[in-house]
Amino acid sequence: MTGVGLTAEAYRIPTDAPEGDGTLAWAATILVLVRAGADGHTGIGWTYGPAAVVAVVTDLLAPVLTDLDPDDVPAAWDRMRHRLRNAGRPGVAGLALSAADCALWDLKARRHGLPLARLLGTVRPEVPVYGSGGFTTYDAPRQHRQLAGWVHEQGIPRVKIKIGESCGTEVARDLERMAAARRTIGDDAELFVDANGAYQRKQAVRVAHAATDLDVRWYEEPVSSDDLPGLALVRDRVTADVTAGEYGFDLVYFHRMAPHVDCLQIDVTRCGGISEFLRAAAVADAVGIQVSGHCAPHQHLPVAAATPNLRHLEWFHDHVRIEAMLFDGAQPATGGTVPVRTDRPGNGLDFRADQARRFRVA
């Protein structure tokens, strides 16, 4: 046994314009990169969150892997999970666990000269995606340009905008922007909306009913994701699929939520990495629903390809831009799908350290 070395770095990348949703606004995004090394090979994984993730990786997770066979990813995951007991699994510690697990799977694939998608096994060679952005901070022309680019130039047949502006106090503008989005994308593309938990229960139902003629297909977090009865209430009173789950950090969270939504969102950079993503998808399958990958699209691609009950993957504007900038091998979405790389070992990506250096904060 050679053992595994873990290191981590944080990079703060400014957005290309102010971004916001129903309950939060931001002007920069922090990417935390984790490297897992053994036998002269290096795997990479990443998450999006506070720079404090770095210290969790180096101080808590790295020491428990120094004597472990790098192929034993389940054993590594179990050791890391136990090490986080007193640190608290949800939140920063969960982000660290997720990035480290993804890096360990990537390391295993690279050590054996295999594409990660081949190591995991695939259900599909391409992953369906939906364009995601339409921030509440965008004016009408910017929203139009973004949605038109996805639908009419790239051929992505499903797109999402943010609603619930100002914690649900600007419903008239929400409806106006939804109607503008439908005019931009036409009748054939699917319209998704995301309230980020901004509405109250009956308010969320009223908004959906007011937008009936817009044929909204996906209603994400119409109420807080902590309000499971509220999610179920809205689900049973609207025609759009109600979905949530992006804040899930452990399997129990997904087990509790799955019966209350039409589609369960899972974020591989939060939930516990590839190892836990597959288990969470199985939980969803057990109650007869599909799953959708949340953000960080290139980190999701191999596991998304391996998940039988996957519906689609979020092609989130901010993360797509960052990953195209900082990773060699990142691919565009054309026609609504992204091919899964099987021509390069591991996840098929190489971190552009020279390009990233100017953004490093930890």
mmCIF file of C-alpha atoms in Angstrom:
data_model
loop_
_atom_site.group_PDB
_atom_site.id
_atom_site.type_symbol
_atom_site.label_atom_id
_atom_site.label_comp_id
_atom_site.label_asym_id
_atom_site.label_seq_id
_atom_site.Cartn_x
_atom_site.Cartn_y
_atom_site.Cartn_z
ATOM 1 C CA MET A 1 0.000 0.000 0.000
ATOM 2 C CA THR A 2 1.366 3.389 -1.037
ATOM 3 C CA GLY A 3 -1.043 5.709 0.718
ATOM 4 C CA VAL A 4 -2.735 8.807 -0.674
ATOM 5 C CA GLY A 5 -1.720 12.448 -0.338
ATOM 6 C CA LEU A 6 -4.394 15.135 -0.348
ATOM 7 C CA THR A 7 -3.828 18.831 -0.993
ATOM 8 C CA ALA A 8 -6.266 21.681 -1.612
ATOM 9 C CA GLU A 9 -6.285 25.202 -3.049
ATOM 10 C CA ALA A 10 -8.970 27.896 -3.314
ATOM 11 C CA TYR A 11 -9.569 30.280 -6.218
ATOM 12 C CA ARG A 12 -11.918 33.285 -6.201
ATOM 13 C CA ILE A 13 -13.220 34.097 -9.681
ATOM 14 C CA PRO A 14 -15.318 37.255 -10.237
ATOM 15 C CA THR A 15 -18.591 36.815 -12.090
ATOM 16 C CA ASP A 16 -18.939 38.328 -15.552
ATOM 17 C CA ALA A 17 -21.903 40.391 -14.258
ATOM 18 C CA PRO A 18 -23.707 40.693 -10.907
ATOM 19 C CA GLU A 19 -25.635 37.495 -10.167
ATOM 20 C CA GLY A 20 -28.554 36.906 -7.834
ATOM 21 C CA ASP A 21 -31.608 34.776 -7.168
ATOM 22 C CA GLY A 22 -34.599 34.964 -4.873
ATOM 23 C CA THR A 23 -32.636 34.838 -1.629
ATOM 24 C CA LEU A 24 -28.957 35.605 -2.367
ATOM 25 C CA ALA A 25 -26.688 37.786 -4.532
ATOM 26 C CA TRP A 26 -22.972 37.429 -5.318
ATOM 27 C CA ALA A 27 -20.179 38.978 -7.387
ATOM 28 C CA ALA A 28 -17.596 36.158 -7.222
ATOM 29 C CA THR A 29 -17.437 32.386 -6.920
ATOM 30 C CA ILE A 30 -14.822 30.364 -5.032
ATOM 31 C CA LEU A 31 -13.673 27.066 -6.505
ATOM 32 C CA VAL A 32 -11.772 24.730 -4.159
ATOM 33 C CA LEU A 33 -9.579 22.235 -5.999
ATOM 34 C CA VAL A 34 -8.468 19.014 -4.283
ATOM 35 C CA ARG A 35 -5.604 16.904 -5.577
ATOM 36 C CA ALA A 36 -5.221 13.244 -4.582
ATOM 37 C CA GLY A 37 -1.792 11.787 -5.325
ATOM 38 C CA ALA A 38 -0.286 8.280 -5.293
ATOM 39 C CA ASP A 39 2.402 6.410 -7.275
ATOM 40 C CA GLY A 40 3.221 9.473 -9.352
ATOM 41 C CA HIS A 41 -0.409 9.932 -10.445
ATOM 42 C CA THR A 42 -2.731 12.777 -9.482
ATOM 43 C CA GLY A 43 -6.505 12.910 -9.474
ATOM 44 C CA ILE A 44 -8.512 16.110 -9.190
ATOM 45 C CA GLY A 45 -11.867 16.997 -7.714
ATOM 46 C CA TRP A 46 -13.468 20.312 -6.851
ATOM 47 C CA THR A 47 -16.324 22.029 -5.118
ATOM 48 C CA TYR A 48 -17.745 25.544 -4.945
ATOM 49 C CA GLY A 49 -17.800 27.084 -1.466
ATOM 50 C CA PRO A 50 -15.797 28.988 1.156
ATOM 51 C CA ALA A 51 -11.997 28.899 1.138
ATOM 52 C CA ALA A 52 -12.292 27.323 4.613
ATOM 53 C CA VAL A 53 -12.784 24.002 2.783
ATOM 54 C CA VAL A 54 -9.012 23.946 2.205
ATOM 55 C CA ALA A 55 -8.187 23.581 5.899
ATOM 56 C CA VAL A 56 -10.723 20.779 6.334
ATOM 57 C CA VAL A 57 -9.061 18.819 3.538
ATOM 58 C CA THR A 58 -5.492 19.336 4.702
ATOM 59 C CA ASP A 59 -5.989 19.202 8.487
ATOM 60 C CA LEU A 60 -8.768 16.621 8.883
ATOM 61 C CA LEU A 61 -9.057 14.447 5.780
ATOM 62 C CA ALA A 62 -5.489 14.124 4.498
ATOM 63 C CA PRO A 63 -4.053 12.488 7.663
ATOM 64 C CA VAL A 64 -6.464 9.518 7.562
ATOM 65 C CA LEU A 65 -5.452 8.469 4.027
ATOM 66 C CA THR A 66 -1.661 8.271 4.328
ATOM 67 C CA ASP A 67 -1.577 4.470 4.756
ATOM 68 C CA LEU A 68 -4.520 3.540 2.520
ATOM 69 C CA ASP A 69 -4.457 1.665 -0.780
ATOM 70 C CA PRO A 70 -5.481 4.360 -3.322
ATOM 71 C CA ASP A 71 -7.783 1.892 -5.090
ATOM 72 C CA ASP A 72 -9.938 1.475 -1.984
ATOM 73 C CA VAL A 73 -12.122 4.516 -2.513
ATOM 74 C CA PRO A 74 -15.001 3.181 -0.366
ATOM 75 C CA ALA A 75 -12.597 2.697 2.552
ATOM 76 C CA ALA A 76 -11.223 6.201 2.028
ATOM 77 C CA TRP A 77 -14.723 7.668 1.979
ATOM 78 C CA ASP A 78 -15.623 5.832 5.176
ATOM 79 C CA ARG A 79 -12.498 7.025 6.975
ATOM 80 C CA MET A 80 -13.096 10.619 5.898
ATOM 81 C CA ARG A 81 -16.735 10.520 6.948
ATOM 82 C CA HIS A 82 -15.815 9.260 10.418
ATOM 83 C CA ARG A 83 -13.090 11.898 10.727
ATOM 84 C CA LEU A 84 -15.699 14.615 10.196
ATOM 85 C CA ARG A 85 -17.979 13.478 13.024
ATOM 86 C CA ASN A 86 -17.205 16.331 15.392
ATOM 87 C CA ALA A 87 -16.645 18.861 12.596
ATOM 88 C CA GLY A 88 -20.212 18.404 11.359
ATOM 89 C CA ARG A 89 -20.954 16.699 8.045
ATOM 90 C CA PRO A 90 -23.271 19.323 6.463
ATOM 91 C CA GLY A 91 -21.682 22.523 5.205
ATOM 92 C CA VAL A 92 -17.977 23.179 4.756
ATOM 93 C CA ALA A 93 -16.957 19.687 5.903
ATOM 94 C CA GLY A 94 -19.347 18.107 3.409
ATOM 95 C CA LEU A 95 -17.891 20.180 0.589
ATOM 96 C CA ALA A 96 -14.414 18.966 1.533
ATOM 97 C CA LEU A 97 -15.517 15.329 1.653
ATOM 98 C CA SER A 98 -17.203 15.683 -1.746
ATOM 99 C CA ALA A 99 -14.212 17.213 -3.529
ATOM 100 C CA ALA A 100 -11.844 14.686 -1.957
ATOM 101 C CA ASP A 101 -14.025 11.730 -2.954
ATOM 102 C CA CYS A 102 -14.239 12.974 -6.554
ATOM 103 C CA ALA A 103 -10.440 13.392 -6.601
ATOM 104 C CA LEU A 104 -9.956 9.837 -5.297
ATOM 105 C CA TRP A 105 -12.175 8.348 -7.998
ATOM 106 C CA ASP A 106 -10.289 10.381 -10.601
ATOM 107 C CA LEU A 107 -6.972 9.160 -9.159
ATOM 108 C CA LYS A 108 -8.063 5.528 -9.332
ATOM 109 C CA ALA A 109 -9.086 5.889 -12.966
ATOM 110 C CA ARG A 110 -5.819 7.608 -13.911
ATOM 111 C CA ARG A 111 -3.676 5.021 -12.085
ATOM 112 C CA HIS A 112 -5.293 2.312 -14.206
ATOM 113 C CA GLY A 113 -5.229 4.325 -17.440
ATOM 114 C CA LEU A 114 -9.009 4.342 -17.665
ATOM 115 C CA PRO A 115 -11.511 7.094 -18.385
ATOM 116 C CA LEU A 116 -13.505 7.658 -15.195
ATOM 117 C CA ALA A 117 -16.702 7.019 -17.128
ATOM 118 C CA ARG A 118 -15.400 3.555 -18.045
ATOM 119 C CA LEU A 119 -14.364 2.834 -14.466
ATOM 120 C CA LEU A 120 -17.851 3.717 -13.191
ATOM 121 C CA GLY A 121 -19.629 2.174 -16.180
ATOM 122 C CA THR A 122 -22.036 4.163 -18.324
ATOM 123 C CA VAL A 123 -25.735 4.122 -19.051
ATOM 124 C CA ARG A 124 -25.466 6.773 -21.768
ATOM 125 C CA PRO A 125 -22.649 8.275 -23.880
ATOM 126 C CA GLU A 126 -24.074 11.793 -23.642
ATOM 127 C CA VAL A 127 -25.691 13.645 -20.746
ATOM 128 C CA PRO A 128 -28.782 15.818 -21.308
ATOM 129 C CA VAL A 129 -28.386 19.347 -19.945
ATOM 130 C CA TYR A 130 -30.477 22.449 -19.394
ATOM 131 C CA GLY A 131 -29.209 26.006 -19.630
ATOM 132 C CA SER A 132 -29.331 27.676 -16.221
ATOM 133 C CA GLY A 133 -28.948 31.360 -15.412
ATOM 134 C CA GLY A 134 -31.524 34.094 -15.974
ATOM 135 C CA PHE A 135 -30.496 35.753 -12.727
ATOM 136 C CA THR A 136 -32.799 38.242 -11.015
ATOM 137 C CA THR A 137 -30.007 40.809 -11.412
ATOM 138 C CA TYR A 138 -30.212 40.633 -15.227
ATOM 139 C CA ASP A 139 -32.084 43.268 -17.161
ATOM 140 C CA ALA A 140 -34.406 42.218 -19.981
ATOM 141 C CA PRO A 141 -31.844 42.458 -22.828
ATOM 142 C CA ARG A 142 -29.247 40.393 -20.964
ATOM 143 C CA GLN A 143 -31.760 37.692 -20.079
ATOM 144 C CA HIS A 144 -32.915 37.578 -23.694
ATOM 145 C CA ARG A 145 -29.366 37.226 -25.036
ATOM 146 C CA GLN A 146 -28.518 34.410 -22.646
ATOM 147 C CA LEU A 147 -31.657 32.365 -23.288
ATOM 148 C CA ALA A 148 -31.576 32.949 -27.031
ATOM 149 C CA GLY A 149 -27.957 31.825 -27.134
ATOM 150 C CA TRP A 150 -28.769 28.533 -25.436
ATOM 151 C CA VAL A 151 -31.910 27.731 -27.398
ATOM 152 C CA HIS A 152 -31.403 29.249 -30.834
ATOM 153 C CA GLU A 153 -27.602 29.047 -31.165
ATOM 154 C CA GLN A 154 -26.560 26.017 -29.101
ATOM 155 C CA GLY A 155 -29.788 24.074 -29.569
ATOM 156 C CA ILE A 156 -30.376 23.432 -25.844
ATOM 157 C CA PRO A 157 -34.132 22.684 -25.649
ATOM 158 C CA ARG A 158 -34.629 23.478 -21.954
ATOM 159 C CA VAL A 159 -33.635 26.582 -19.962
ATOM 160 C CA LYS A 160 -34.100 27.952 -16.441
ATOM 161 C CA ILE A 161 -34.405 31.424 -14.953
ATOM 162 C CA LYS A 162 -34.372 32.611 -11.341
ATOM 163 C CA ILE A 163 -37.567 33.966 -9.793
ATOM 164 C CA GLY A 164 -38.711 34.785 -6.244
ATOM 165 C CA GLU A 165 -36.922 38.121 -6.420
ATOM 166 C CA SER A 166 -36.323 39.906 -3.102
ATOM 167 C CA CYS A 167 -37.511 36.934 -1.037
ATOM 168 C CA GLY A 168 -40.763 36.670 -2.980
ATOM 169 C CA THR A 169 -41.832 40.302 -2.728
ATOM 170 C CA GLU A 170 -41.597 41.115 -6.465
ATOM 171 C CA VAL A 171 -44.070 38.633 -7.932
ATOM 172 C CA ALA A 172 -45.167 40.982 -10.718
ATOM 173 C CA ARG A 173 -41.593 41.196 -11.994
ATOM 174 C CA ASP A 174 -41.180 37.431 -11.624
ATOM 175 C CA LEU A 175 -44.181 36.841 -13.869
ATOM 176 C CA GLU A 176 -43.043 39.504 -16.325
ATOM 177 C CA ARG A 177 -39.613 37.881 -16.650
ATOM 178 C CA MET A 178 -41.148 34.423 -17.045
ATOM 179 C CA ALA A 179 -43.340 35.705 -19.877
ATOM 180 C CA ALA A 180 -40.328 37.362 -21.501
ATOM 181 C CA ALA A 181 -38.400 34.115 -21.252
ATOM 182 C CA ARG A 182 -41.184 32.225 -23.009
ATOM 183 C CA ARG A 183 -41.230 34.808 -25.807
ATOM 184 C CA THR A 184 -37.470 34.433 -26.238
ATOM 185 C CA ILE A 185 -37.327 30.638 -26.344
ATOM 186 C CA GLY A 186 -40.516 30.054 -28.317
ATOM 187 C CA ASP A 187 -43.100 27.333 -27.882
ATOM 188 C CA ASP A 188 -40.908 24.298 -28.457
ATOM 189 C CA ALA A 189 -38.280 24.741 -25.706
ATOM 190 C CA GLU A 190 -39.040 23.862 -22.097
ATOM 191 C CA LEU A 191 -39.163 26.668 -19.525
ATOM 192 C CA PHE A 192 -37.843 25.989 -16.007
ATOM 193 C CA VAL A 193 -37.969 28.362 -13.024
ATOM 194 C CA ASP A 194 -36.155 28.385 -9.687
ATOM 195 C CA ALA A 195 -37.460 30.354 -6.696
ATOM 196 C CA ASN A 196 -34.605 29.322 -4.355
ATOM 197 C CA GLY A 197 -37.095 28.871 -1.527
ATOM 198 C CA ALA A 198 -38.337 32.469 -1.675
ATOM 199 C CA TYR A 199 -42.116 31.907 -1.639
ATOM 200 C CA GLN A 200 -44.593 30.866 1.024
ATOM 201 C CA ARG A 201 -46.658 27.756 0.318
ATOM 202 C CA LYS A 202 -49.897 29.214 -1.089
ATOM 203 C CA GLN A 203 -47.996 32.080 -2.675
ATOM 204 C CA ALA A 204 -45.977 29.517 -4.654
ATOM 205 C CA VAL A 205 -49.193 27.878 -5.833
ATOM 206 C CA ARG A 206 -50.680 31.238 -6.865
ATOM 207 C CA VAL A 207 -47.560 32.113 -8.873
ATOM 208 C CA ALA A 208 -47.724 28.810 -10.720
ATOM 209 C CA HIS A 209 -51.409 29.261 -11.503
ATOM 210 C CA ALA A 210 -50.787 32.820 -12.731
ATOM 211 C CA ALA A 211 -48.191 31.441 -15.150
ATOM 212 C CA THR A 212 -50.320 28.573 -16.454
ATOM 213 C CA ASP A 213 -50.259 29.804 -20.053
ATOM 214 C CA LEU A 214 -46.425 29.840 -20.024
ATOM 215 C CA ASP A 215 -46.245 26.018 -19.716
ATOM 216 C CA VAL A 216 -43.570 25.956 -16.990
ATOM 217 C CA ARG A 217 -42.267 22.387 -16.700
ATOM 218 C CA TRP A 218 -39.872 22.627 -13.728
ATOM 219 C CA TYR A 219 -40.579 24.496 -10.476
ATOM 220 C CA GLU A 220 -37.455 24.384 -8.340
ATOM 221 C CA GLU A 221 -37.590 25.124 -4.614
ATOM 222 C CA PRO A 222 -40.907 26.996 -4.749
ATOM 223 C CA VAL A 223 -40.670 27.005 -0.943
ATOM 224 C CA SER A 224 -37.757 26.376 1.376
ATOM 225 C CA SER A 225 -36.131 22.990 0.876
ATOM 226 C CA ASP A 226 -36.450 22.568 4.652
ATOM 227 C CA ASP A 227 -40.245 22.647 4.323
ATOM 228 C CA LEU A 228 -40.917 19.115 3.111
ATOM 229 C CA PRO A 229 -44.696 19.245 3.673
ATOM 230 C CA GLY A 230 -44.714 22.555 1.785
ATOM 231 C CA LEU A 231 -42.893 21.043 -1.181
ATOM 232 C CA ALA A 232 -45.428 18.208 -1.278
ATOM 233 C CA LEU A 233 -48.344 20.644 -1.011
ATOM 234 C CA VAL A 234 -47.104 22.676 -3.973
ATOM 235 C CA ARG A 235 -46.254 19.525 -5.932
ATOM 236 C CA ASP A 236 -49.819 18.272 -5.622
ATOM 237 C CA ARG A 237 -51.375 21.583 -6.701
ATOM 238 C CA VAL A 238 -49.362 22.581 -9.779
ATOM 239 C CA THR A 239 -48.691 20.994 -13.148
ATOM 240 C CA ALA A 240 -44.934 21.706 -13.234
ATOM 241 C CA ASP A 241 -42.592 19.173 -11.655
ATOM 242 C CA VAL A 242 -41.553 20.338 -8.207
ATOM 243 C CA THR A 243 -37.928 19.682 -7.347
ATOM 244 C CA ALA A 244 -35.347 20.307 -4.619
ATOM 245 C CA GLY A 245 -32.318 18.638 -3.040
ATOM 246 C CA GLU A 246 -29.331 20.752 -4.016
ATOM 247 C CA TYR A 247 -28.494 21.414 -0.346
ATOM 248 C CA GLY A 248 -28.305 17.733 0.557
ATOM 249 C CA PHE A 249 -25.089 16.762 2.354
ATOM 250 C CA ASP A 250 -25.884 13.183 3.348
ATOM 251 C CA LEU A 251 -27.990 10.173 2.437
ATOM 252 C CA VAL A 252 -30.566 10.726 5.181
ATOM 253 C CA TYR A 253 -31.408 14.140 3.706
ATOM 254 C CA PHE A 254 -32.268 12.573 0.344
ATOM 255 C CA HIS A 255 -34.198 9.756 1.995
ATOM 256 C CA ARG A 256 -36.385 12.296 3.785
ATOM 257 C CA MET A 257 -36.926 14.514 0.752
ATOM 258 C CA ALA A 258 -37.507 11.965 -2.019
ATOM 259 C CA PRO A 259 -41.185 11.260 -1.226
ATOM 260 C CA HIS A 260 -42.012 14.986 -1.360
ATOM 261 C CA VAL A 261 -40.732 15.985 -4.838
ATOM 262 C CA ASP A 262 -41.155 14.973 -8.468
ATOM 263 C CA CYS A 263 -37.408 14.968 -9.187
ATOM 264 C CA LEU A 264 -34.557 14.917 -6.666
ATOM 265 C CA GLN A 265 -31.615 17.240 -7.215
ATOM 266 C CA ILE A 266 -28.188 15.984 -6.146
ATOM 267 C CA ASP A 267 -24.952 17.986 -6.149
ATOM 268 C CA VAL A 268 -21.858 15.789 -6.388
ATOM 269 C CA THR A 269 -19.757 18.628 -4.936
ATOM 270 C CA ARG A 270 -21.915 18.757 -1.781
ATOM 271 C CA CYS A 271 -23.577 15.403 -1.215
ATOM 272 C CA GLY A 272 -20.412 13.430 -0.408
ATOM 273 C CA GLY A 273 -18.927 13.025 -3.874
ATOM 274 C CA ILE A 274 -19.407 10.334 -6.497
ATOM 275 C CA SER A 275 -19.697 7.635 -3.822
ATOM 276 C CA GLU A 276 -22.722 9.257 -2.188
ATOM 277 C CA PHE A 277 -24.258 10.553 -5.434
ATOM 278 C CA LEU A 278 -24.792 6.984 -6.623
ATOM 279 C CA ARG A 279 -26.383 5.984 -3.320
ATOM 280 C CA ALA A 280 -28.661 9.037 -3.300
ATOM 281 C CA ALA A 281 -29.769 8.264 -6.854
ATOM 282 C CA ALA A 282 -30.672 4.752 -5.715
ATOM 283 C CA VAL A 283 -32.771 6.208 -2.890
ATOM 284 C CA ALA A 284 -34.688 8.270 -5.454
ATOM 285 C CA ASP A 285 -35.117 5.259 -7.715
ATOM 286 C CA ALA A 286 -36.581 3.303 -4.815
ATOM 287 C CA VAL A 287 -39.518 5.736 -4.638
ATOM 288 C CA GLY A 288 -39.888 5.896 -8.414
ATOM 289 C CA ILE A 289 -38.432 9.314 -9.227
ATOM 290 C CA GLN A 290 -35.553 10.622 -11.316
ATOM 291 C CA VAL A 291 -32.596 12.743 -10.268
ATOM 292 C CA SER A 292 -30.968 15.845 -11.711
ATOM 293 C CA GLY A 293 -27.347 16.921 -11.246
ATOM 294 C CA HIS A 294 -26.988 20.375 -9.679
ATOM 295 C CA CYS A 295 -24.350 22.783 -11.081
ATOM 296 C CA ALA A 296 -20.588 21.984 -11.424
ATOM 297 C CA PRO A 297 -21.347 20.308 -14.765
ATOM 298 C CA HIS A 298 -17.923 18.903 -15.639
ATOM 299 C CA GLN A 299 -17.536 17.402 -12.173
ATOM 300 C CA HIS A 300 -20.860 15.640 -12.708
ATOM 301 C CA LEU A 301 -20.465 14.264 -16.219
ATOM 302 C CA PRO A 302 -18.945 10.808 -15.467
ATOM 303 C CA VAL A 303 -21.308 9.999 -12.591
ATOM 304 C CA ALA A 304 -24.278 11.437 -14.489
ATOM 305 C CA ALA A 305 -23.471 9.064 -17.332
ATOM 306 C CA ALA A 306 -23.430 6.180 -14.838
ATOM 307 C CA THR A 307 -26.809 6.950 -13.218
ATOM 308 C CA PRO A 308 -29.780 5.035 -14.693
ATOM 309 C CA ASN A 309 -32.506 7.348 -13.356
ATOM 310 C CA LEU A 310 -30.839 10.628 -14.344
ATOM 311 C CA ARG A 311 -33.129 13.164 -15.997
ATOM 312 C CA HIS A 312 -30.599 15.888 -16.809
ATOM 313 C CA LEU A 313 -27.716 18.031 -15.573
ATOM 314 C CA GLU A 314 -27.718 21.745 -14.806
ATOM 315 C CA TRP A 315 -25.540 23.675 -17.291
ATOM 316 C CA PHE A 316 -25.081 26.552 -14.861
ATOM 317 C CA HIS A 317 -23.740 29.706 -16.500
ATOM 318 C CA ASP A 318 -21.290 30.714 -13.768
ATOM 319 C CA HIS A 319 -19.730 27.261 -13.385
ATOM 320 C CA VAL A 320 -19.642 26.546 -17.126
ATOM 321 C CA ARG A 321 -17.681 29.768 -17.605
ATOM 322 C CA ILE A 322 -15.242 28.970 -14.773
ATOM 323 C CA GLU A 323 -14.676 25.365 -15.813
ATOM 324 C CA ALA A 324 -14.068 26.305 -19.444
ATOM 325 C CA MET A 325 -11.541 28.877 -18.237
ATOM 326 C CA LEU A 326 -9.652 26.719 -15.729
ATOM 327 C CA PHE A 327 -9.818 23.153 -17.079
ATOM 328 C CA ASP A 328 -8.337 21.868 -20.317
ATOM 329 C CA GLY A 329 -10.744 19.320 -21.785
ATOM 330 C CA ALA A 330 -13.973 21.107 -20.812
ATOM 331 C CA GLN A 331 -16.591 20.654 -23.520
ATOM 332 C CA PRO A 332 -19.480 22.743 -24.846
ATOM 333 C CA ALA A 333 -23.148 21.766 -24.798
ATOM 334 C CA THR A 334 -24.539 21.387 -28.301
ATOM 335 C CA GLY A 335 -28.022 20.207 -29.116
ATOM 336 C CA GLY A 336 -28.909 19.775 -25.473
ATOM 337 C CA THR A 337 -26.334 17.131 -24.547
ATOM 338 C CA VAL A 338 -22.669 16.965 -23.553
ATOM 339 C CA PRO A 339 -20.580 13.905 -24.519
ATOM 340 C CA VAL A 340 -18.812 12.050 -21.738
ATOM 341 C CA ARG A 341 -15.070 11.860 -22.365
ATOM 342 C CA THR A 342 -13.740 8.351 -22.950
ATOM 343 C CA ASP A 343 -10.624 9.366 -24.889
ATOM 344 C CA ARG A 344 -8.562 10.500 -21.883
ATOM 345 C CA PRO A 345 -7.830 8.917 -18.485
ATOM 346 C CA GLY A 346 -9.724 10.025 -15.403
ATOM 347 C CA ASN A 347 -12.312 12.734 -15.802
ATOM 348 C CA GLY A 348 -10.547 13.917 -18.958
ATOM 349 C CA LEU A 349 -9.671 17.305 -17.501
ATOM 350 C CA ASP A 350 -6.388 18.996 -16.638
ATOM 351 C CA PHE A 351 -6.282 21.988 -14.322
ATOM 352 C CA ARG A 352 -4.745 25.095 -15.885
ATOM 353 C CA ALA A 353 -2.615 26.178 -12.952
ATOM 354 C CA ASP A 354 -1.015 29.062 -14.835
ATOM 355 C CA GLN A 355 -4.405 30.445 -15.828
ATOM 356 C CA ALA A 356 -5.758 30.020 -12.292
ATOM 357 C CA ARG A 357 -2.836 31.499 -10.362
ATOM 358 C CA ARG A 358 -4.117 35.075 -10.433
ATOM 359 C CA PHE A 359 -7.345 33.965 -8.707
ATOM 360 C CA ARG A 360 -5.790 31.993 -5.866
ATOM 361 C CA VAL A 361 -6.805 33.015 -2.332
ATOM 362 C CA ALA A 362 -5.732 29.972 -0.254
#
